[in-house]
Coordinates of C-alpha atoms in Angstrom, one line a residue:
Chain A
X1 CA -193.9 -7.9 81.9
X2 CA -191.1 -6.6 79.7
X3 CA -190.0 -3.8 81.9
X4 CA -189.2 -6.3 84.6
X5 CA -186.4 -7.3 82.4
X6 CA -184.9 -4.0 82.2
X7 CA -185.9 -2.0 85.2
X8 CA -184.8 -4.3 87.8
X9 CA -183.7 -2.2 90.7
X10 CA -181.6 -3.4 93.6
X11 CA -183.6 -3.4 96.7
X12 CA -180.5 -2.8 98.9
X13 CA -177.2 -1.1 98.6
X14 CA -174.1 -3.2 98.4
X15 CA -171.2 -2.2 100.6
X16 CA -167.8 -3.2 99.3
X17 CA -165.8 -5.2 101.7
X18 CA -162.8 -3.8 103.5
X19 CA -160.3 -5.3 101.1
X20 CA -162.2 -4.0 98.0
X21 CA -162.3 -0.5 99.4
X22 CA -158.7 -0.3 99.9
X23 CA -157.5 -1.9 96.8
X24 CA -159.0 0.6 94.3
X25 CA -157.0 -0.2 91.1
X26 CA -154.8 2.4 89.6
X27 CA -157.0 3.0 86.7
X28 CA -156.4 5.1 83.7
X29 CA -159.2 7.5 84.7
X30 CA -159.9 9.2 88.0
X31 CA -163.1 11.1 89.2
X32 CA -162.5 14.4 90.9
X33 CA -163.7 14.3 94.5
X34 CA -164.8 18.0 94.2
X35 CA -166.8 18.3 90.9
X36 CA -167.1 14.6 90.0
X37 CA -165.8 15.1 86.5
X38 CA -163.6 12.5 85.0
X39 CA -160.0 12.9 84.0
X40 CA -157.0 10.9 82.8
X41 CA -155.0 10.1 85.8
X42 CA -151.8 11.1 84.0
X43 CA -153.3 14.6 83.3
X44 CA -154.3 14.8 86.9
X45 CA -150.8 13.8 88.1
X46 CA -149.3 16.5 85.8
X47 CA -151.5 19.0 87.6
X48 CA -150.3 17.5 91.0
X49 CA -153.8 16.2 91.5
X50 CA -155.3 19.6 91.6
X51 CA -158.5 19.4 89.5
X52 CA -158.2 21.4 86.4
X53 CA -161.9 22.0 86.5
X54 CA -162.7 23.0 90.1
X55 CA -159.4 23.3 91.8
X56 CA -160.1 20.7 94.3
X57 CA -156.9 19.6 96.0
X58 CA -156.7 15.8 96.2
X59 CA -154.4 14.2 98.8
X60 CA -150.9 13.6 97.6
X61 CA -148.8 10.6 98.3
X62 CA -145.7 11.3 100.3
X63 CA -143.3 10.7 97.5
X64 CA -145.2 12.7 94.9
X65 CA -145.1 15.6 97.4
X66 CA -141.4 15.2 97.8
X67 CA -141.0 15.1 93.9
X68 CA -143.1 18.2 93.7
X69 CA -140.9 20.3 96.0
X70 CA -137.4 19.1 95.9
X71 CA -134.6 19.5 93.3
X72 CA -134.3 16.3 91.3
X73 CA -132.5 13.5 93.1
X74 CA -131.6 15.7 96.1
X75 CA -133.8 14.0 98.6
X76 CA -132.3 11.5 101.1
X77 CA -134.6 9.6 103.4
X78 CA -133.9 9.4 107.1
X79 CA -135.0 6.6 109.5
X80 CA -136.7 4.7 106.8
X81 CA -136.4 1.4 108.9
X82 CA -138.4 2.6 112.0
X83 CA -141.4 0.5 112.5
X84 CA -144.2 0.5 115.0
X85 CA -144.3 -1.7 118.1
X86 CA -147.4 -2.8 119.8
X87 CA -146.9 -1.2 123.2
X88 CA -150.5 -2.0 124.6
X89 CA -150.7 -5.4 123.0
X90 CA -153.6 -4.2 121.1
X91 CA -155.4 -6.9 119.1
X92 CA -155.1 -6.6 115.4
X93 CA -152.9 -3.5 115.5
X94 CA -149.9 -5.2 114.0
X95 CA -152.0 -6.8 111.3
X96 CA -153.4 -3.5 110.4
X97 CA -150.0 -1.8 110.2
X98 CA -148.6 -4.5 108.0
X99 CA -151.6 -4.3 105.7
X100 CA -151.0 -0.6 105.3
X101 CA -147.3 -1.2 104.8
X102 CA -148.1 -3.5 101.9
X103 CA -150.7 -1.1 100.5
X104 CA -148.5 2.0 100.5
X105 CA -145.0 0.7 100.3
X106 CA -144.1 2.8 103.4
X107 CA -143.0 1.5 106.7
X108 CA -145.1 4.2 108.5
X109 CA -147.4 7.2 108.0
X110 CA -144.4 9.7 107.5
X111 CA -141.4 10.1 105.3
X112 CA -138.5 12.2 106.7
X113 CA -135.3 13.4 105.1
X114 CA -133.3 16.0 103.7
X115 CA -132.8 17.6 100.5
X116 CA -132.5 20.9 98.6
X117 CA -135.5 23.2 97.4
X118 CA -134.3 25.5 94.8
X119 CA -130.9 24.9 96.1
X120 CA -131.8 25.5 99.8
X121 CA -130.9 22.6 102.1
X122 CA -134.0 21.6 104.1
X123 CA -135.1 19.0 106.6
X124 CA -138.4 17.7 105.7
X125 CA -141.3 15.5 106.8
X126 CA -144.5 14.6 105.0
X127 CA -147.3 12.5 106.2
X128 CA -149.2 10.0 104.1
X129 CA -152.9 9.7 104.9
X130 CA -153.2 6.3 103.2
X131 CA -151.4 4.8 106.2
X132 CA -153.7 4.4 109.2
X133 CA -155.1 7.8 108.3
X134 CA -151.6 9.1 109.1
X135 CA -152.5 8.9 112.8
X136 CA -149.6 9.8 115.1
X137 CA -148.1 6.8 116.9
X138 CA -144.6 6.4 118.3
X139 CA -142.9 6.1 115.0
X140 CA -144.4 9.3 113.6
X141 CA -143.6 11.2 116.7
X142 CA -140.0 9.7 116.8
X143 CA -139.3 10.4 113.1
X144 CA -140.5 13.9 113.4
X145 CA -138.5 14.6 116.6
X146 CA -135.4 13.1 115.0
X147 CA -135.7 15.1 111.9
X148 CA -136.2 18.4 113.9
X149 CA -133.0 17.6 116.0
X150 CA -131.1 17.0 112.9
X151 CA -132.3 20.3 111.4
X152 CA -131.2 21.9 114.7
X153 CA -127.6 20.3 114.6
X154 CA -127.1 21.1 110.7
X155 CA -128.6 24.6 111.2
X156 CA -131.1 24.0 108.4
X157 CA -134.9 24.8 108.3
X158 CA -137.5 22.2 109.0
X159 CA -140.7 22.0 106.9
X160 CA -143.5 19.6 107.6
X161 CA -146.5 18.8 105.4
X162 CA -149.2 17.6 107.9
X163 CA -152.1 15.3 107.1
X164 CA -153.5 13.2 110.0
X165 CA -156.6 11.9 111.6
X166 CA -155.1 12.6 115.1
X167 CA -153.9 10.2 117.7
X168 CA -153.1 6.6 117.0
X169 CA -155.7 5.0 119.3
X170 CA -154.0 1.7 119.5
X171 CA -150.9 3.3 121.1
X172 CA -152.9 5.0 123.8
X173 CA -151.2 7.6 125.9
X174 CA -148.0 6.9 124.2
X175 CA -149.5 8.5 121.1
X176 CA -150.6 11.4 123.2
X177 CA -147.1 11.9 124.4
X178 CA -145.8 12.2 120.9
X179 CA -147.5 15.6 120.9
X180 CA -145.3 16.8 123.8
X181 CA -142.1 15.1 122.3
X182 CA -142.6 16.8 118.9
X183 CA -143.6 20.2 120.5
X184 CA -140.6 20.1 122.7
X185 CA -138.3 19.3 119.7
X186 CA -139.9 22.4 117.9
X187 CA -139.1 24.5 121.0
X188 CA -135.5 23.4 121.0
X189 CA -135.2 24.2 117.3
X190 CA -136.9 27.5 117.6
X191 CA -134.6 28.6 120.5
X192 CA -131.6 27.7 118.5
X193 CA -132.9 30.1 115.8
X194 CA -134.1 27.6 113.5
X195 CA -136.9 28.0 110.9
X196 CA -140.0 25.8 111.1
X197 CA -142.7 25.9 108.4
X198 CA -146.0 23.9 108.7
X199 CA -148.3 23.2 105.8
X200 CA -151.5 21.7 106.7
X201 CA -153.2 19.4 104.1
X202 CA -156.4 17.6 104.1
X203 CA -157.0 16.5 106.8
X204 CA -155.1 17.8 109.8
X205 CA -157.0 17.2 113.1
X206 CA -156.9 16.2 116.6
X207 CA -153.6 15.7 118.3
X208 CA -151.6 16.6 115.2
X209 CA -153.2 20.0 114.7
X210 CA -152.8 20.5 118.5
X211 CA -149.2 20.0 118.4
X212 CA -146.5 20.4 115.7
X213 CA -148.9 21.3 112.8
X214 CA -149.8 24.6 114.6
X215 CA -146.4 25.4 115.8
X216 CA -144.6 26.7 112.6
X217 CA -143.0 30.1 112.4
X218 CA -145.3 30.2 109.5
X219 CA -148.5 28.0 109.3
X220 CA -150.0 27.5 105.9
X221 CA -152.7 25.3 104.5
X222 CA -153.7 24.0 101.2
X223 CA -157.2 25.1 100.0
X224 CA -160.2 23.2 101.2
X225 CA -158.5 21.1 103.8
X226 CA -160.2 19.9 106.9
X227 CA -158.3 21.4 109.8
X228 CA -159.5 21.3 113.5
X229 CA -159.2 19.9 116.9
X230 CA -162.5 18.3 117.7
X231 CA -164.5 16.3 115.2
X232 CA -167.4 17.9 113.5
X233 CA -169.9 15.3 114.8
X234 CA -168.8 15.6 118.3
X235 CA -169.1 19.3 118.3
X236 CA -172.6 19.1 116.7
X237 CA -173.6 16.8 119.5
X238 CA -172.2 19.0 122.2
X239 CA -173.7 22.3 121.0
X240 CA -176.8 20.9 119.5
X241 CA -176.7 22.9 116.3
X242 CA -175.7 22.4 112.8
X243 CA -172.3 23.8 111.8
X244 CA -171.7 26.0 108.8
X245 CA -170.5 24.1 105.7
X246 CA -167.1 25.7 105.6
X247 CA -166.5 25.0 109.3
X248 CA -162.9 23.8 110.0
X249 CA -161.7 24.4 106.4
X250 CA -158.5 26.2 105.6
X251 CA -160.6 29.2 104.5
X252 CA -162.4 29.1 107.8
X253 CA -159.3 29.0 109.8
X254 CA -157.8 31.7 107.6
X255 CA -160.8 33.9 108.2
X256 CA -160.4 33.5 112.0
X257 CA -156.7 34.5 111.9
X258 CA -155.3 31.0 112.5
X259 CA -153.2 30.8 109.3
X260 CA -150.6 32.9 107.6
X261 CA -151.8 32.1 104.2
X262 CA -153.7 29.5 102.1
X263 CA -151.5 28.3 99.3
X264 CA -152.6 26.7 96.1
X265 CA -150.5 23.6 95.4
X266 CA -149.2 25.0 92.2
X267 CA -147.8 28.0 93.9
X268 CA -146.3 25.9 96.8
X269 CA -142.8 25.4 95.7
X270 CA -142.4 29.1 94.6
X271 CA -143.7 30.4 97.9
X272 CA -141.7 28.0 100.1
X273 CA -138.4 28.6 98.2
X274 CA -139.0 32.4 98.5
X275 CA -139.5 31.9 102.3
X276 CA -136.4 29.8 102.4
X277 CA -134.5 32.5 100.5
X278 CA -135.7 35.2 103.0
X279 CA -134.3 33.1 105.9
X280 CA -131.1 31.9 104.2
X281 CA -127.9 32.7 106.1
X282 CA -126.6 35.2 103.7
X283 CA -130.2 36.6 103.3
X284 CA -129.6 38.5 100.1
X285 CA -131.9 38.3 97.0
X286 CA -130.5 35.9 94.3
Chain B
X1 CA -177.8 11.0 149.0
X2 CA -174.3 10.1 148.4
X3 CA -173.4 8.7 145.0
X4 CA -172.9 5.0 145.2
X5 CA -170.6 3.4 142.6
X6 CA -171.6 0.1 141.0
X7 CA -168.8 -2.0 142.4
X8 CA -169.4 -0.7 145.9
X9 CA -172.9 -2.0 146.2
X10 CA -172.0 -5.2 148.1
X11 CA -170.2 -3.0 150.8
X12 CA -173.2 -0.7 151.0
X13 CA -175.5 -3.6 151.3
X14 CA -173.5 -5.1 154.2
X15 CA -173.2 -1.8 156.0
X16 CA -177.1 -1.4 155.8
X17 CA -177.4 -4.9 157.3
X18 CA -175.1 -4.0 160.3
X19 CA -176.9 -0.7 160.8
X20 CA -180.2 -2.7 160.9
X21 CA -178.9 -5.2 163.5
X22 CA -177.4 -2.3 165.6
X23 CA -180.9 -0.6 165.5
X24 CA -182.5 -4.0 166.6
X25 CA -180.2 -4.2 169.5
X26 CA -180.9 -0.7 170.7
X27 CA -184.7 -1.0 170.4
X28 CA -185.1 -4.4 171.9
X29 CA -183.7 -6.7 174.6
X30 CA -182.0 -8.9 172.1
X31 CA -178.3 -8.9 172.1
X32 CA -176.9 -9.3 168.6
X33 CA -173.4 -7.9 169.3
X34 CA -172.0 -11.3 168.4
X35 CA -173.6 -11.1 165.0
X36 CA -172.7 -7.7 164.5
X37 CA -169.0 -8.3 165.3
X38 CA -169.1 -11.2 162.7
X39 CA -170.5 -8.9 160.0
X40 CA -168.1 -6.0 160.8
X41 CA -165.2 -8.5 160.4
X42 CA -166.7 -9.7 157.0
X43 CA -167.2 -6.0 156.0
X44 CA -163.5 -5.2 156.6
X45 CA -162.5 -8.2 154.4
X46 CA -165.0 -7.3 151.7
X47 CA -163.7 -3.7 151.7
X48 CA -160.1 -4.9 151.5
X49 CA -161.0 -7.2 148.6
X50 CA -163.0 -4.8 146.6
X51 CA -161.0 -1.6 147.2
X52 CA -157.8 -3.6 146.9
X53 CA -158.7 -5.1 143.5
X54 CA -160.1 -2.1 141.8
X55 CA -160.4 -2.7 138.0
X56 CA -159.7 0.0 135.4
X57 CA -163.4 0.8 134.9
X58 CA -163.9 1.0 138.8
X59 CA -161.2 3.7 138.7
X60 CA -162.9 5.5 136.0
X61 CA -166.0 5.7 138.2
X62 CA -164.0 6.9 141.2
X63 CA -162.1 9.5 139.1
X64 CA -165.5 10.8 137.9
X65 CA -167.2 10.7 141.3
X66 CA -169.3 13.8 141.7
X67 CA -167.9 14.4 145.2
X68 CA -164.3 13.9 144.2
X69 CA -162.2 16.9 145.5
X70 CA -161.3 19.5 142.8
X71 CA -158.3 21.7 142.2
X72 CA -159.7 24.4 144.4
X73 CA -160.4 22.0 147.2
X74 CA -156.8 21.0 147.2
X75 CA -155.4 24.4 146.8
X76 CA -157.3 25.5 150.0
X77 CA -155.9 22.7 151.9
X78 CA -152.3 22.6 150.7
X79 CA -151.3 26.3 150.0
X80 CA -151.6 29.5 151.9
X81 CA -153.0 32.8 150.8
X82 CA -154.0 31.6 147.3
X83 CA -155.0 34.6 145.2
X84 CA -156.7 33.9 141.9
X85 CA -156.0 35.9 138.8
X86 CA -158.0 36.1 135.8
X87 CA -158.1 36.5 131.9
X88 CA -155.9 35.8 129.1
X89 CA -155.5 39.4 127.9
X90 CA -156.7 38.4 124.4
X91 CA -160.3 37.4 124.7
X92 CA -161.8 36.5 128.0
X93 CA -161.6 34.7 131.3
X94 CA -162.2 30.9 131.2
X95 CA -163.6 29.6 134.5
X96 CA -162.8 26.0 133.5
X97 CA -159.2 26.9 134.4
X98 CA -158.0 28.6 137.6
X99 CA -154.7 30.2 137.9
X100 CA -152.9 32.3 140.6
X101 CA -150.2 32.6 143.4
X102 CA -149.9 31.1 146.8
X103 CA -147.4 30.3 149.5
X104 CA -146.1 26.7 149.6
X105 CA -144.1 26.2 152.8
X106 CA -143.3 29.8 152.9
X107 CA -142.2 30.2 149.3
X108 CA -144.2 31.6 146.4
X109 CA -145.5 29.2 143.8
X110 CA -147.8 29.6 140.6
X111 CA -150.6 27.2 140.6
X112 CA -152.8 26.5 137.5
X113 CA -155.5 23.8 137.3
X114 CA -158.5 22.6 135.6
X115 CA -161.7 23.3 137.6
X116 CA -164.8 21.2 137.6
X117 CA -168.0 22.3 139.3
X118 CA -169.4 20.9 142.5
X119 CA -173.0 20.8 141.4
X120 CA -175.1 21.4 138.1
X121 CA -175.1 25.1 138.5
X122 CA -171.4 25.4 139.4
X123 CA -170.7 22.9 136.5
X124 CA -172.3 25.2 133.9
X125 CA -170.3 28.1 135.3
X126 CA -167.1 25.9 135.0
X127 CA -168.2 24.5 131.7
X128 CA -167.7 21.0 133.3
X129 CA -164.0 21.7 133.5
X130 CA -163.7 21.7 129.9
X131 CA -161.5 24.6 128.7
X132 CA -161.6 27.0 125.8
X133 CA -158.5 28.4 124.2
X134 CA -158.6 31.5 126.5
X135 CA -158.2 29.0 129.5
X136 CA -155.1 27.6 128.1
X137 CA -153.8 31.0 127.2
X138 CA -154.5 32.3 130.7
X139 CA -152.6 29.3 132.1
X140 CA -149.7 30.0 129.9
X141 CA -149.6 33.7 130.9
X142 CA -149.3 32.7 134.4
X143 CA -146.7 30.1 133.7
X144 CA -144.6 32.5 131.8
X145 CA -144.8 34.8 134.7
X146 CA -143.5 32.1 137.0
X147 CA -140.6 31.6 134.6
X148 CA -139.9 35.3 134.8
X149 CA -140.0 35.6 138.5
X150 CA -138.4 32.2 139.1
X151 CA -141.0 30.4 141.0
X152 CA -142.1 26.7 140.7
X153 CA -145.3 25.8 138.9
X154 CA -147.8 23.2 140.2
X155 CA -150.4 22.0 137.6
X156 CA -153.5 20.2 138.7
X157 CA -155.0 18.1 135.9
X158 CA -158.7 17.3 135.9
X159 CA -160.6 17.5 132.8
X160 CA -162.6 15.3 130.4
X161 CA -160.9 17.2 127.7
X162 CA -160.7 20.5 125.7
X163 CA -164.2 21.8 125.0
X164 CA -165.4 20.5 121.6
X165 CA -167.3 23.7 120.4
X166 CA -167.6 26.1 117.6
X167 CA -166.2 29.1 119.3
X168 CA -163.3 27.0 120.7
X169 CA -162.4 26.0 117.1
X170 CA -162.7 29.6 115.9
X171 CA -160.4 30.9 118.5
X172 CA -157.8 28.2 117.9
X173 CA -158.3 25.4 120.3
X174 CA -155.5 23.5 118.5
X175 CA -153.0 26.4 118.6
X176 CA -153.7 27.1 122.1
X177 CA -152.9 23.5 123.2
X178 CA -149.9 23.4 120.9
X179 CA -148.5 26.5 122.2
X180 CA -148.7 25.3 125.8
X181 CA -146.8 22.2 124.9
X182 CA -144.2 24.0 123.2
X183 CA -143.7 26.9 125.7
X184 CA -144.0 24.7 128.8
X185 CA -141.1 22.8 127.3
X186 CA -138.9 25.8 127.7
X187 CA -139.8 27.1 131.1
X188 CA -136.7 27.3 133.2
X189 CA -138.5 26.6 136.6
X190 CA -139.6 23.4 138.2
X191 CA -143.0 22.2 136.9
X192 CA -144.9 19.5 138.8
X193 CA -148.0 18.1 137.2
X194 CA -150.5 16.1 139.2
X195 CA -153.6 14.3 137.7
X196 CA -156.1 14.4 140.3
X197 CA -159.2 13.1 138.4
X198 CA -159.6 12.5 134.7
X199 CA -156.7 13.4 132.4
X200 CA -158.5 13.7 129.1
X201 CA -156.4 13.8 126.1
X202 CA -154.9 17.1 124.6
X203 CA -157.1 19.1 127.0
X204 CA -155.3 17.6 129.9
X205 CA -151.8 17.5 128.2
X206 CA -151.9 21.3 127.7
X207 CA -151.2 21.7 131.4
X208 CA -149.2 18.5 131.6
X209 CA -145.7 19.1 130.3
X210 CA -143.3 19.3 133.2
X211 CA -140.5 17.8 135.1
X212 CA -142.6 15.4 137.0
X213 CA -146.0 13.9 136.3
X214 CA -147.7 12.4 139.3
X215 CA -151.2 10.8 139.4
X216 CA -153.5 10.1 142.2
X217 CA -154.0 6.4 142.5
X218 CA -157.4 6.2 141.1
X219 CA -157.1 9.0 138.5
X220 CA -156.9 8.2 134.8
X221 CA -155.0 9.6 131.9
X222 CA -155.9 8.8 128.3
X223 CA -155.8 9.8 124.7
X224 CA -159.5 9.4 124.5
X225 CA -162.3 8.6 127.0
X226 CA -163.0 4.9 127.3
X227 CA -166.5 5.6 125.7
X228 CA -164.8 7.4 122.8
X229 CA -162.2 4.7 122.3
X230 CA -164.9 2.0 122.2
X231 CA -166.8 4.0 119.7
X232 CA -163.8 4.6 117.4
X233 CA -162.3 1.2 117.7
X234 CA -165.3 -1.1 117.9
X235 CA -168.2 1.3 116.8
X236 CA -169.9 0.5 120.1
X237 CA -169.6 2.9 122.9
X238 CA -171.1 0.5 125.4
X239 CA -167.8 -1.4 125.3
X240 CA -166.3 1.3 127.3
X241 CA -165.4 -1.0 130.2
X242 CA -163.3 -3.2 127.8
X243 CA -161.8 0.0 126.3
X244 CA -160.8 1.1 129.9
X245 CA -158.8 -2.0 130.2
X246 CA -157.2 -2.2 126.8
X247 CA -156.2 1.5 126.6
X248 CA -154.0 1.3 129.8
X249 CA -155.3 4.5 131.3
X250 CA -154.7 3.9 135.2
X251 CA -151.9 5.3 137.2
X252 CA -150.4 1.9 137.6
X253 CA -150.3 1.1 133.8
X254 CA -148.8 4.5 133.1
X255 CA -146.1 4.1 135.7
X256 CA -145.3 0.7 133.9
X257 CA -145.1 2.5 130.5
X258 CA -142.7 5.0 132.0
X259 CA -145.0 8.1 131.5
X260 CA -145.8 8.7 135.1
X261 CA -143.2 9.4 137.6
X262 CA -145.0 8.7 140.8
X263 CA -148.4 7.6 142.2
X264 CA -150.0 9.3 145.1
X265 CA -151.9 6.8 147.2
X266 CA -155.5 7.5 147.8
X267 CA -157.7 6.9 150.8
X268 CA -159.5 3.5 151.0
X269 CA -162.6 4.0 148.7
X270 CA -161.2 7.1 146.9
X271 CA -160.1 10.6 147.6
X272 CA -163.7 11.8 148.1
X273 CA -163.8 10.0 151.4
X274 CA -161.8 12.9 153.0
X275 CA -160.5 15.6 151.0
X276 CA -158.4 17.0 153.9
X277 CA -156.5 13.7 154.4
X278 CA -156.1 13.3 150.7
X279 CA -154.6 16.7 150.4
X280 CA -152.1 15.8 153.1
X281 CA -150.9 13.0 150.8
X282 CA -150.7 15.4 147.9
X283 CA -148.7 17.8 150.0
X284 CA -146.3 15.2 151.0
X285 CA -145.6 14.3 147.3
X286 CA -145.2 17.9 146.3
X287 CA -142.8 18.6 149.0
X288 CA -140.7 15.6 148.2
X289 CA -140.9 16.3 144.3
X290 CA -140.0 20.0 144.8
X291 CA -137.1 19.0 146.9
X292 CA -135.7 16.7 144.2
X293 CA -136.0 19.5 141.7
X294 CA -134.8 22.4 143.7
X295 CA -131.1 21.7 143.1
X296 CA -131.3 21.8 139.4
X297 CA -130.7 25.0 137.5
X298 CA -132.9 26.0 134.5
X299 CA -130.8 24.4 131.8
X300 CA -130.5 21.2 133.8
X301 CA -134.3 21.1 134.1
X302 CA -134.8 21.6 130.3
X303 CA -132.2 19.0 129.5
X304 CA -133.8 16.4 131.9
X305 CA -137.3 17.3 130.5
X306 CA -136.0 16.5 126.9
X307 CA -134.3 13.4 128.0
X308 CA -137.5 12.1 129.5
X309 CA -139.8 12.9 126.5
X310 CA -137.6 12.0 123.8
X311 CA -137.5 8.4 125.1
X312 CA -141.2 8.0 125.1
X313 CA -142.5 5.8 122.5
X314 CA -142.4 2.2 121.2
X315 CA -140.8 1.5 117.9
X316 CA -138.2 -0.8 116.5
X317 CA -135.5 -0.3 113.9
X318 CA -136.1 -3.1 111.3
X319 CA -132.5 -2.7 110.1
X320 CA -131.0 -3.3 113.4
X321 CA -133.2 -6.3 114.2
X322 CA -132.8 -7.6 110.7
X323 CA -136.4 -8.4 109.8

């Protein structure tokens, strides 16, 4: 019959292979993950990847984030060459890391450095979730700890934009110990009178949310980010009930008193530079 | 009926055979003492072989043994006049963590620890030793008191992990754990942390920042349970045994990685064979470790703590090695 020619439906779903999934081409257009409307990528970029229609905040690449906050050409990267080892001799771990290095052009899931935001010198760290879900391994922990120590030595604030799936499984307990290392570094900074600001972006979970991400003098989040300790599925299995839709979102955390403020990306630079001004050594309104 | 672990079955079988022969000797005229002697010799060899070559998964089973002594068992054996105190002053009291004061060799110490239940009813009361934020906040409250009054802190670690529940998230499980890591880093009194059973991820770590980390020989410490690791890495939780090996979670492995400072030997077959005797070994370790730390002042403790933790990690500087 004629309709066989047209109405041929696939009897099965095709799942793209690992490589295909990762190598989504940098197209002209992009679809909003929130409202599924299509936009010019260029236009989205101008909007810092906040959907002009629904306000959905898409994950930002590390360097786009840096550009969005720092004064032009002021940012100098630290410890760029640090790379992961394979402490547990985990099969395939090195290959996975190398693949993500190629994909992202980064050496690890975090970029650290120093620059000025509206003239305020600031030590900075930003995680990039494209790299192993920005899970925390030794390099992530080490770069954060070093950045915090430098902030302490130079007497400048430390700001971190968090995004992480949690611990890096392939580094086992060494990954767990990075929670201690980073938290201890923050304690040292804090005791020296240093300012630390944490901004949680989508997603900030597990060992990262249970260490440095929660330890700012100010803890902020972008709208709609997933933030939490335990995974939703594990909780649902444990308590045997469905969780509310907004569970573990920025708004949920805010409602429960866990955040100082939820900040729209368009207001981020303004809010942070105001906060930096409040804490500047001379402390007077410019 | 005592819990029998998988790898112990050959030993149990042999023991049963010996008992049988003994009974026959008693009940009849037959003299089987020769055979019994042979079997008992074999039993000794078999025990040495099995208990001397425990695999990571065997240790997981021992660490989870239902009769394994808990924090309160050891507290009762090692310390005098323990008095438990309750509540975080913010929300409630979490019975998955115990905290209080006791004498140790005539001096006051603060003790905090995860507390599992001894049976089902007790386990429900203790929430299977899986704390909520109020547990960690109670622990921190006591540790800060120890700092104020200048007494050492002993932490017993024994948990599958922080409780993954709705209320726990609402009350800031992440923040509670993070806060403990940060604040424990700055306490100017000796802190000794001892993993006595399972050390499950961040929920264990939140009582685990200190000057010395000790582990009982058959305890485990890991970023995720072997079942969880298998599910995440290979999408197959039945590969837990394999994960237990790959993840390097035993005391011996963690000593090699430089994370654990000392291993407290266990009785043959595990701590549950005799809680009192095991407590003596822990006692010895605490006494020695406190001795090592007693000469250090607050600042020296903090400096050494940072020196230890800042080194933990595995990375390379591509610029220096030139690749």
